[in-house]
Short mmCIF file of C-alpha atoms in Angstrom, two decimals:
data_model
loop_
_atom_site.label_atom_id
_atom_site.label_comp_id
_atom_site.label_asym_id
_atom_site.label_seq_id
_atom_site.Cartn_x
_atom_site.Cartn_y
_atom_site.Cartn_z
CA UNK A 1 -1.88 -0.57 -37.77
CA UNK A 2 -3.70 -3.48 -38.93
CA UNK A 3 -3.74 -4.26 -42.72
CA UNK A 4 -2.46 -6.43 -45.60
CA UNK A 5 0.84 -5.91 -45.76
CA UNK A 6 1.90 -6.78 -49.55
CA UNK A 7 5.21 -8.57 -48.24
CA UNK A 8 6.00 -9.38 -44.89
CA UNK A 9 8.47 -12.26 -43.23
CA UNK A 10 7.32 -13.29 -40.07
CA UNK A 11 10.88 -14.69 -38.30
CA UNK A 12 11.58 -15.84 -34.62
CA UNK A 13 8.81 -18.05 -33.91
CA UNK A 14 8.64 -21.43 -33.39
CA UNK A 15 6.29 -22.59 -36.37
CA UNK A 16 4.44 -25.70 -36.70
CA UNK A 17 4.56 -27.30 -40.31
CA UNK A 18 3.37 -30.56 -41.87
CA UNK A 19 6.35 -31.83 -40.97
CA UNK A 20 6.82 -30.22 -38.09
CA UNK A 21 7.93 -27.93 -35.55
CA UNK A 22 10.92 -25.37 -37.18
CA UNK A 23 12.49 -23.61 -34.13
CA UNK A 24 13.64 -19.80 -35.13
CA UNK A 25 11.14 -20.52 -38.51
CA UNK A 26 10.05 -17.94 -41.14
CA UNK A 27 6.42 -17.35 -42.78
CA UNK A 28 6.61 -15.32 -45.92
CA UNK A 29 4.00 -13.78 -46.24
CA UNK A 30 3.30 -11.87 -50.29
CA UNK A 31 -0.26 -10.27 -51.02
CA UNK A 32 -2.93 -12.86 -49.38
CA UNK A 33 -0.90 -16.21 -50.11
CA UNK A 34 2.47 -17.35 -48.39
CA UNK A 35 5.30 -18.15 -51.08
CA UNK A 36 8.74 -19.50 -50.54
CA UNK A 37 10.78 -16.37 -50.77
CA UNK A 38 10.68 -12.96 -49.75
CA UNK A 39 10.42 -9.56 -51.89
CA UNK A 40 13.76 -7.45 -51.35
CA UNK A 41 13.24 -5.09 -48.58
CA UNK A 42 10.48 -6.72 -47.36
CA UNK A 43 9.76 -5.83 -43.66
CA UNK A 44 10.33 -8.54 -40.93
CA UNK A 45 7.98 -9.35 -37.90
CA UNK A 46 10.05 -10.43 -34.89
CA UNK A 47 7.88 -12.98 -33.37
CA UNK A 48 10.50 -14.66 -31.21
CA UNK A 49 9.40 -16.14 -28.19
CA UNK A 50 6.09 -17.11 -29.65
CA UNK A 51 4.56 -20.24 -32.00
CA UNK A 52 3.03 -19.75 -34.99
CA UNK A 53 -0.06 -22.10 -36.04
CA UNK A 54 -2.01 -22.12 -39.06
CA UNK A 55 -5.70 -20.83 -38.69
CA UNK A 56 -8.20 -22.71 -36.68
CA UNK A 57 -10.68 -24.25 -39.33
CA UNK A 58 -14.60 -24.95 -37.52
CA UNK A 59 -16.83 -27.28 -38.90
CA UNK A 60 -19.58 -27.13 -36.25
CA UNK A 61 -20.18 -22.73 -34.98
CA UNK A 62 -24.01 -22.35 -34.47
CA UNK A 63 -22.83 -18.18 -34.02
CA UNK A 64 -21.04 -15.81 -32.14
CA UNK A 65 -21.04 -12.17 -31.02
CA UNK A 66 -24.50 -12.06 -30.07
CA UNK A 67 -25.54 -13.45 -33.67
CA UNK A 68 -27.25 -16.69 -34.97
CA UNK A 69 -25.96 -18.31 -38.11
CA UNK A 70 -29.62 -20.21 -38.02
CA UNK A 71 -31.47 -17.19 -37.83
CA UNK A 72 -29.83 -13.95 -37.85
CA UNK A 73 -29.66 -11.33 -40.94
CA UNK A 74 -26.67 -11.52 -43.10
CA UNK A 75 -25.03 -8.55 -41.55
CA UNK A 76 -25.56 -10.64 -38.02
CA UNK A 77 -24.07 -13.55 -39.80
CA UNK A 78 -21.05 -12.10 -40.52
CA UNK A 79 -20.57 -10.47 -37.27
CA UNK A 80 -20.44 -13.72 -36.05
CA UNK A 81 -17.86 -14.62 -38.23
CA UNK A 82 -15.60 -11.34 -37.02
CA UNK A 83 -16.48 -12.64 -33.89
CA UNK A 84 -14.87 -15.92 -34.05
CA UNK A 85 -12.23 -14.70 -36.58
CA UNK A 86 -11.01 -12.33 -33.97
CA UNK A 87 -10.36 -15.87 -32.08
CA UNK A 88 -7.87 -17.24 -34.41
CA UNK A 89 -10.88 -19.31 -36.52
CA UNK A 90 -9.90 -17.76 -39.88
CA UNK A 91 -12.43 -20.40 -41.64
CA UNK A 92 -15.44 -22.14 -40.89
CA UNK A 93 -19.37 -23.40 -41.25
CA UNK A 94 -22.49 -22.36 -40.79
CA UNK A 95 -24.30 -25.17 -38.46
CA UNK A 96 -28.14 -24.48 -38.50
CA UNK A 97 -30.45 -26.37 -35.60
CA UNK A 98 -33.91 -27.87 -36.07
CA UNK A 99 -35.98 -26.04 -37.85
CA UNK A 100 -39.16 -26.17 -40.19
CA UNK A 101 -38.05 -27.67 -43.26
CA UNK A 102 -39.35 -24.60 -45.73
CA UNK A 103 -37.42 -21.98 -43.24
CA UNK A 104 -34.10 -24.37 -43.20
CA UNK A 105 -34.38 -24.65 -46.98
CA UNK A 106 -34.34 -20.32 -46.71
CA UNK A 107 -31.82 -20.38 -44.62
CA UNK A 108 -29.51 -22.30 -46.92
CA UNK A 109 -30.24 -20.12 -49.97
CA UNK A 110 -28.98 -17.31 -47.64
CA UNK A 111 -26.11 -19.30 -45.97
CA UNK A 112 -25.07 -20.30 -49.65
CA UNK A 113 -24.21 -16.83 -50.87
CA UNK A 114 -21.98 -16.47 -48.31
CA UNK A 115 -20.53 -19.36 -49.59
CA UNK A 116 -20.07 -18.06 -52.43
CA UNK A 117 -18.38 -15.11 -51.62
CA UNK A 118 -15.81 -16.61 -49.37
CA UNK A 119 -17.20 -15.80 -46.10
CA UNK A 120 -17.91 -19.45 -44.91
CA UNK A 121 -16.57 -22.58 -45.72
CA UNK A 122 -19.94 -24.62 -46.11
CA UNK A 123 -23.08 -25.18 -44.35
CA UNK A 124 -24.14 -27.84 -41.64
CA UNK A 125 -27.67 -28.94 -40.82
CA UNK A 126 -27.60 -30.33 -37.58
CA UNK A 127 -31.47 -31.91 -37.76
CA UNK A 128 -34.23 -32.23 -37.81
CA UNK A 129 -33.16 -35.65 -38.80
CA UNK A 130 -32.17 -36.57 -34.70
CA UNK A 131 -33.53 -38.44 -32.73
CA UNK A 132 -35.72 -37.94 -30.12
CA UNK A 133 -34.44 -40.04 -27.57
CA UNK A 134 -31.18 -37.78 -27.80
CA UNK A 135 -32.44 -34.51 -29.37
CA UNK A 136 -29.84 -31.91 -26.39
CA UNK A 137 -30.97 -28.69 -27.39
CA UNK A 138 -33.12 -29.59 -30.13
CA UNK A 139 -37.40 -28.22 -30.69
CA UNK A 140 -38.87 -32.32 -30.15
CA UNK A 141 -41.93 -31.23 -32.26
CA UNK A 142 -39.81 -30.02 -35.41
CA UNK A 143 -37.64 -33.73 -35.45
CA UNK A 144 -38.10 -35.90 -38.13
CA UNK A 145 -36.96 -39.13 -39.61
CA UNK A 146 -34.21 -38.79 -42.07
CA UNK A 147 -36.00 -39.43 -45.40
CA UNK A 148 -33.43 -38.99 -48.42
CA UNK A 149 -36.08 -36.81 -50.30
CA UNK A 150 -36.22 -34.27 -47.42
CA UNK A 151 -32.10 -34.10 -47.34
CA UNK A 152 -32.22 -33.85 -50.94
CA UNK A 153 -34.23 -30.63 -50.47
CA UNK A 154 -31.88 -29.15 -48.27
CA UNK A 155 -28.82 -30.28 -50.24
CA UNK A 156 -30.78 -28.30 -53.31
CA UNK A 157 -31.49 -25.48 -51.15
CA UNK A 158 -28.15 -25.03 -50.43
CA UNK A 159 -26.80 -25.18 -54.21
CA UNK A 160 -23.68 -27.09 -53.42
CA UNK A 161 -22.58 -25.64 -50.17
CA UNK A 162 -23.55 -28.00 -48.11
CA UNK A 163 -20.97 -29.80 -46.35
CA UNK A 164 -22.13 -31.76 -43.70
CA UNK A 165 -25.55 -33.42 -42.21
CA UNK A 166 -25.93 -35.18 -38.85
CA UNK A 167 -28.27 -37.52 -38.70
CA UNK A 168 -29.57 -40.60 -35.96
CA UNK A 169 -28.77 -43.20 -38.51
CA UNK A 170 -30.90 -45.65 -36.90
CA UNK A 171 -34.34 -44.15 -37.84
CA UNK A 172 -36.09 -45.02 -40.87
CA UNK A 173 -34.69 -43.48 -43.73
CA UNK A 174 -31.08 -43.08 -42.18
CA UNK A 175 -28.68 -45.32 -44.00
CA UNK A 176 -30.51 -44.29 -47.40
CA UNK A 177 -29.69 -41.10 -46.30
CA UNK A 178 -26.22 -41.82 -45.34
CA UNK A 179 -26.09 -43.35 -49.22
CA UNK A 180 -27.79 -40.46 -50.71
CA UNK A 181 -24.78 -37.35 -48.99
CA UNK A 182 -21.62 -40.24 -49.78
CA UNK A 183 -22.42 -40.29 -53.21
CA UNK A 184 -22.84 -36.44 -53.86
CA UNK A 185 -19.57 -36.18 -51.54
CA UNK A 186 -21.52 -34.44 -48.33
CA UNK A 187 -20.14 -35.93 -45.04
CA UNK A 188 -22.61 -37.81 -43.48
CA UNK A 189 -21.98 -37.28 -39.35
CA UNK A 190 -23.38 -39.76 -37.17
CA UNK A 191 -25.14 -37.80 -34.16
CA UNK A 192 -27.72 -36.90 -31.47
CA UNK A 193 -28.41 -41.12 -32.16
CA UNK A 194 -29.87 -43.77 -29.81
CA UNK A 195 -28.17 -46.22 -31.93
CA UNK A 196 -26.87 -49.48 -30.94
CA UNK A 197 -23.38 -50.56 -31.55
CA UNK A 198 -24.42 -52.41 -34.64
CA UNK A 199 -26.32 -49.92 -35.91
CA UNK A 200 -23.37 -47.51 -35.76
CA UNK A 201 -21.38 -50.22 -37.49
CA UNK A 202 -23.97 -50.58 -40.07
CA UNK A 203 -24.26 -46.34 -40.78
CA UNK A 204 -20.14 -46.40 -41.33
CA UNK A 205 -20.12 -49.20 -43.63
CA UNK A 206 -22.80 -47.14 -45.38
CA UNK A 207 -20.44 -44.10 -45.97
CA UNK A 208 -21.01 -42.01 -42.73
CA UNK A 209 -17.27 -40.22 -42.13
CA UNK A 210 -17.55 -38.03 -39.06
CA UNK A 211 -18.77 -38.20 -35.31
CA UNK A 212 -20.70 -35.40 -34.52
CA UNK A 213 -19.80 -34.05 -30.88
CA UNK A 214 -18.46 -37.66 -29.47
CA UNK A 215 -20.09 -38.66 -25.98
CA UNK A 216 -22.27 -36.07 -26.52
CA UNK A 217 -26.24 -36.78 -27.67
CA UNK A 218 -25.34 -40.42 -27.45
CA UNK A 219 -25.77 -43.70 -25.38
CA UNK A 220 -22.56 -44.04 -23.22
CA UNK A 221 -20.53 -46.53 -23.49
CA UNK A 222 -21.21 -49.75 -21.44
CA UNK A 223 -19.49 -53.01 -21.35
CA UNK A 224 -22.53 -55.25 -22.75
CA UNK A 225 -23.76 -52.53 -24.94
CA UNK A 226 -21.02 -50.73 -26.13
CA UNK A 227 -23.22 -48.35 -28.61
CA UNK A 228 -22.33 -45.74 -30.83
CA UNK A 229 -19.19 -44.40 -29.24
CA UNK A 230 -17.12 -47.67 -29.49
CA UNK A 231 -18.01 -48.34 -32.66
CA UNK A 232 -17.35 -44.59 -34.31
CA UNK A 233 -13.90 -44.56 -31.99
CA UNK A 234 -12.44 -48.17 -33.54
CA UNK A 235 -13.17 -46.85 -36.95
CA UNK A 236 -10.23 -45.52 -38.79
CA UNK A 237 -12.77 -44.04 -41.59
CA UNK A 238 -14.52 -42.12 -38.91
CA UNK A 239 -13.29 -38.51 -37.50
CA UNK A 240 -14.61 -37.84 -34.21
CA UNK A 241 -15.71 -33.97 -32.92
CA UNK A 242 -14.60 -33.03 -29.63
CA UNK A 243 -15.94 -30.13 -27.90
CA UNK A 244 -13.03 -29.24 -25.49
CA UNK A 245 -14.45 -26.43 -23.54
CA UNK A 246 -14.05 -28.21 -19.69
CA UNK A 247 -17.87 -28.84 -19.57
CA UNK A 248 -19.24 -30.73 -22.19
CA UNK A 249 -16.22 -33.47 -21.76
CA UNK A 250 -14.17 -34.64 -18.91
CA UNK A 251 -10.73 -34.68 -19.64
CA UNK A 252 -10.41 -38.47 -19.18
CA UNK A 253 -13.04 -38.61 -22.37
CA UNK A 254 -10.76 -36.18 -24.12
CA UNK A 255 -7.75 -38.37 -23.32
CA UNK A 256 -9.24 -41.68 -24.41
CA UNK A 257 -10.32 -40.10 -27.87
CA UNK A 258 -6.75 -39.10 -28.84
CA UNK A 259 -5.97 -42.33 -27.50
CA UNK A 260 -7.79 -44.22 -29.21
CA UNK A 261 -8.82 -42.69 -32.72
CA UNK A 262 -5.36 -40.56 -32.81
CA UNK A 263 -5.07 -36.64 -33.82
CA UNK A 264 -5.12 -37.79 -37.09
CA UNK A 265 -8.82 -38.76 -36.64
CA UNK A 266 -10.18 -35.98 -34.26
CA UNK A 267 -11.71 -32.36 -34.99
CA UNK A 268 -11.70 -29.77 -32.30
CA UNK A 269 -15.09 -28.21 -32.68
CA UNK A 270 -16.94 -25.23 -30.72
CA UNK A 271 -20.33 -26.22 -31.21
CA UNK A 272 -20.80 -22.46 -30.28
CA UNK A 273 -24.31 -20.69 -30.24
CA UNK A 274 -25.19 -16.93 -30.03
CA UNK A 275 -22.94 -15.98 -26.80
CA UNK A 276 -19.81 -17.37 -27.51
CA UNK A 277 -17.53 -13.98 -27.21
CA UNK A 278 -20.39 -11.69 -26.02
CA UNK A 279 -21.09 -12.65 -22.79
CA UNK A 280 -23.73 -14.31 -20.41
CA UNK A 281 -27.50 -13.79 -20.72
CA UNK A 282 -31.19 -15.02 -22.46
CA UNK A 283 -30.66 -16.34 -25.91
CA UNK A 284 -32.48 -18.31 -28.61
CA UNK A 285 -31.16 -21.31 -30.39
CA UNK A 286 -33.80 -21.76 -33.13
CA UNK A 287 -37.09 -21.48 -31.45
CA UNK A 288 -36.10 -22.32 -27.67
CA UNK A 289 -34.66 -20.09 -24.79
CA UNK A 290 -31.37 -20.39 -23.79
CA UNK A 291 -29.76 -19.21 -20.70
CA UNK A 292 -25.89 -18.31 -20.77
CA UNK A 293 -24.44 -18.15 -16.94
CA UNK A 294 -21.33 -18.17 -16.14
CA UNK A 295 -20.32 -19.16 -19.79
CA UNK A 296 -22.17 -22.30 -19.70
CA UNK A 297 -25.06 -22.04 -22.02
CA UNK A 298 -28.66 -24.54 -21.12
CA UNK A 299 -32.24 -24.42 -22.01
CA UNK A 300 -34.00 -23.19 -20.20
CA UNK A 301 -36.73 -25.35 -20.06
CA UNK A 302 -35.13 -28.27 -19.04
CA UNK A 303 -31.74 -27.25 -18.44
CA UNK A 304 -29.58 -29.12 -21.45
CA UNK A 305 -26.48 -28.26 -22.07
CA UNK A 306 -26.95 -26.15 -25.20
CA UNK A 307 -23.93 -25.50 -27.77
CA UNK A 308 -21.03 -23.70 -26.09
CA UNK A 309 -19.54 -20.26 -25.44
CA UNK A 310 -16.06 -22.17 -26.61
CA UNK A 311 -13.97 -20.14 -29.04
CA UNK A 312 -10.91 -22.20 -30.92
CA UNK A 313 -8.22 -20.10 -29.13
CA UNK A 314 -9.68 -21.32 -26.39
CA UNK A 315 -10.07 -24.80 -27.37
CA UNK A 316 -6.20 -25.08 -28.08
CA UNK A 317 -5.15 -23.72 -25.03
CA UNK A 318 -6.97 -25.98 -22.79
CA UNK A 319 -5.85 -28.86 -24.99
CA UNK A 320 -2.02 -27.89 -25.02
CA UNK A 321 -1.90 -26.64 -21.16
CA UNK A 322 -4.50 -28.94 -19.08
CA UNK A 323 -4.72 -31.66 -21.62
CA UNK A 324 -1.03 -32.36 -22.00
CA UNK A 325 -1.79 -32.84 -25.85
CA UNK A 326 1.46 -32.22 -28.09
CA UNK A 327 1.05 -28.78 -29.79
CA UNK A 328 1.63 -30.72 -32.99
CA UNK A 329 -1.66 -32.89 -32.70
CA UNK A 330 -3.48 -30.32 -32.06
CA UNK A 331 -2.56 -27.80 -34.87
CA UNK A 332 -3.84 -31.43 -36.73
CA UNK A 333 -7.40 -31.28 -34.76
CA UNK A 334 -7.99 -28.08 -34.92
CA UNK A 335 -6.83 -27.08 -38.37
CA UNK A 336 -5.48 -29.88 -40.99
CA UNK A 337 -8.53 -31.97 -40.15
CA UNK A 338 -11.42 -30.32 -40.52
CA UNK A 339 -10.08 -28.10 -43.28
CA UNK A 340 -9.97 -31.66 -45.15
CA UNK A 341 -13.14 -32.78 -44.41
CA UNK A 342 -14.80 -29.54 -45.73
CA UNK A 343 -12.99 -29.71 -48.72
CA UNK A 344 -10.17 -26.28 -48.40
CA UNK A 345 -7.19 -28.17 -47.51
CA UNK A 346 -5.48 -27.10 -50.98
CA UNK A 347 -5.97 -23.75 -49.70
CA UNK A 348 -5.91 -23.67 -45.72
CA UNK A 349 -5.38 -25.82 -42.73
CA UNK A 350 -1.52 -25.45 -42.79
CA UNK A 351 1.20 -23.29 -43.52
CA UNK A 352 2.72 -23.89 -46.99
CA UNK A 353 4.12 -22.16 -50.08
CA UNK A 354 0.53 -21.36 -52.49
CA UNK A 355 -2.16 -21.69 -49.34
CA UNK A 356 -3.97 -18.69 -48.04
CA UNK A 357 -2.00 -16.57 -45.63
CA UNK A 358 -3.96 -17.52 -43.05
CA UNK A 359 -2.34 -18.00 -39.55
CA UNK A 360 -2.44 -17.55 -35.93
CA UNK A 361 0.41 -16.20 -33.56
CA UNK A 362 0.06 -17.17 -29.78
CA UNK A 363 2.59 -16.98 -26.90
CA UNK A 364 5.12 -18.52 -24.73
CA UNK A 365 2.14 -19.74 -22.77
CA UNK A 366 -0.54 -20.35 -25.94
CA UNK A 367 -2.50 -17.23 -25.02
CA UNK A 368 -3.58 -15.56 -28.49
CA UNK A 369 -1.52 -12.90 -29.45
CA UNK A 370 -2.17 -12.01 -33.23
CA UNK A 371 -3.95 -13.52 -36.09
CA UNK A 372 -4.16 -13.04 -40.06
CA UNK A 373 -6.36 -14.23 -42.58
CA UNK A 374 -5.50 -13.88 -46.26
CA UNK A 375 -2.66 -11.67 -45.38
CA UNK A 376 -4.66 -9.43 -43.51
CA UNK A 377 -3.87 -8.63 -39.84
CA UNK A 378 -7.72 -9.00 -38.02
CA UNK A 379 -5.67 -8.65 -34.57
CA UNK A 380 -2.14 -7.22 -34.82
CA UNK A 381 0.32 -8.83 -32.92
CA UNK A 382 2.07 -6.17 -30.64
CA UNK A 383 5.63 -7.54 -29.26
CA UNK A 384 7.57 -6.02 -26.74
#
């Protein structure tokens, strides 16, 4: 029966730590925290044969279950966030698309008191400060240049929950901007740019800490102009988003981004819209039509790739089994990192005395098997 359990011990598993993997390892598990010793009597899990992870941490989820984080009502929001929850992502933020400024300023105010109460981890605005040359799944009309007064609104809209803007830091307006979000502490994400090498160069020196969807809504890289992607991957201040769903990447790209930047420097992402664990179908993403088929979500006007059907259990399956990435680097993708960069590694992100009891339990083979969040079961492992 799933519940919170006041004390549990979960014993067998192989589980991955800051410091690494602990064959035959315990998690002790008391109220919604884990602590470093267990209650007398206190009733054990057997999770041997399995691994257990801490919870997946998303920094970029557009939705989920059918629901909108840029448009839906709050009970839609947070359906969303069951949705993905139910996937092992036991925290994460609220990525809004382009938008009319006066309706992403709402939005915000709404996002924020979810905020507040624990439900989400921050909110993104991903535009309208893009640029049009690169704009994916983006209204071209509602794109404008990044003018610091215009983020400012949103950042007061959102009454100190934002947590991340992605902006082409090449139009007018963008490295002000990029000034503007480093000094209130707001990660400024380089993305959906036509910017030149330099240019990139120019936007990190500024303060800009995180690649938003690498090779993705950018210039590719070329060996006289190697644009933004060579500059954000030599750059040990920059983390770089990966969407690692087998369609928005090829897993060479995947390959030379660990290679290159490191796991220390890469966030798994989902980038996911309205159909990620629903199903295939006619969508909206903001104010244009999206077709889902086959889980591959495009406009359809135009047919760009828009967002993903990706889940995080998903994501780290693919990444241990076809990508051949150590299960270690990716527990740092897909949790310690981005639980950093938005601010909640003191309380999630890994598994450690004092954090939230928030954790994942997957197989012999990575397929998802249980997961808790705050020492609640949302999917009860059953073993045996």
């Amino acid at each position: 029966m799933a519940g919170r359990a006041d004390s549990t011990v979960l014993a067998g598993a192989r589980v991955v730590l800051p410091t690494g993997t602990v064959e035959n390892g315990r998690v002790i598990v008391e109220g919604t925290r884990i602590t470093g010793a267990a209650a007398e009597g206190a009733p054990t899990v057997d999770l041997s044969g399995h691994w257990v992870v801490p919870g997946f941490v998303d920094m970029h989820n557009h939705g989920g279950g059918g629901a909108s984080f840029t448009s839906g009502t709050v009970d839609e929001v947070l359906t969303g966030i069951r949705t993905h929850r139910e996937h092992g992502t036991t925290t994460l933020a609220a990525s809004m698309v382009t938008g009319e400024m006066d309706f992403l300023a709402h939005r915000a105010g709404v996002l924020s008191e979810l905020v507040e109460q624990g439900d989400l981890a921050g909110i993104h605005f991903e535009g309208p400060f893009i640029s049009p040359c690169r704009k994916g799944a983006h209204s071209e009309e509602l794109l404008r240049d990044p003018d610091p007064a215009e983020v400012r609104k949103l950042m007061d809209a959102a009454r100190g929950t934002a947590k991340m803007f992605t902006l082409a830091t090449e139009l007018p307006g963008g490295i002000d901007s990029v000034r503007l979000l480093a000094e209130h502490g707001i990660i400024a994400a380089i993305g959906h740019t036509d910017a030149t090498y330099e240019q990139t160069v120019e936007a990190i020196d500024a303060g800009a800490t995180v690649a938003t969807h690498l090779f993705n809504a950018m210039p590719p890289l070329a060996h006289r102009e190697p644009g933004p992607i060579a500059a954000l991957l030599e750059d040990e201040r920059i983390t770089v988003e990966l969407i690692n769903d087998g369609t928005h990447l090829h897993p060479a790209a995947l390959q030379l981004a660990y290679h290159h930047a490191g796991a220390h420097r890469v966030a798994l992402i989902t980038d996911a819209m309205d159909a990620a664990g629903f199903g295939d179908g006619l969508y909206q993403l903001g104010p244009l039509a999206v077709e889902v088929k086959d889980g591959v979500a495009r406009l359809v006007e135009g047919n760009s790739i828009a967002g993903s059907t990706l889940t995080l259990d998903t994501a780290f399956h693919r990444a241990v089994t076809v990508d051949r990435i150590p299960v270690g680097d990716v527990v740092q993708s897909i949790s310690v990192n981005p639980a950093r960069l938005l601010g909640v590694y003191d309380r999630v992100g890994s598994l450690e005395p004092g954090k939230d009891a928030d954790l994942v339990v997957l197989d012999a083979d990575f397929g998802l098997k249980g997961v808790m969040r705050k020492g609640e079961w949302i999917k009860e492992p059953h073993i045996g």
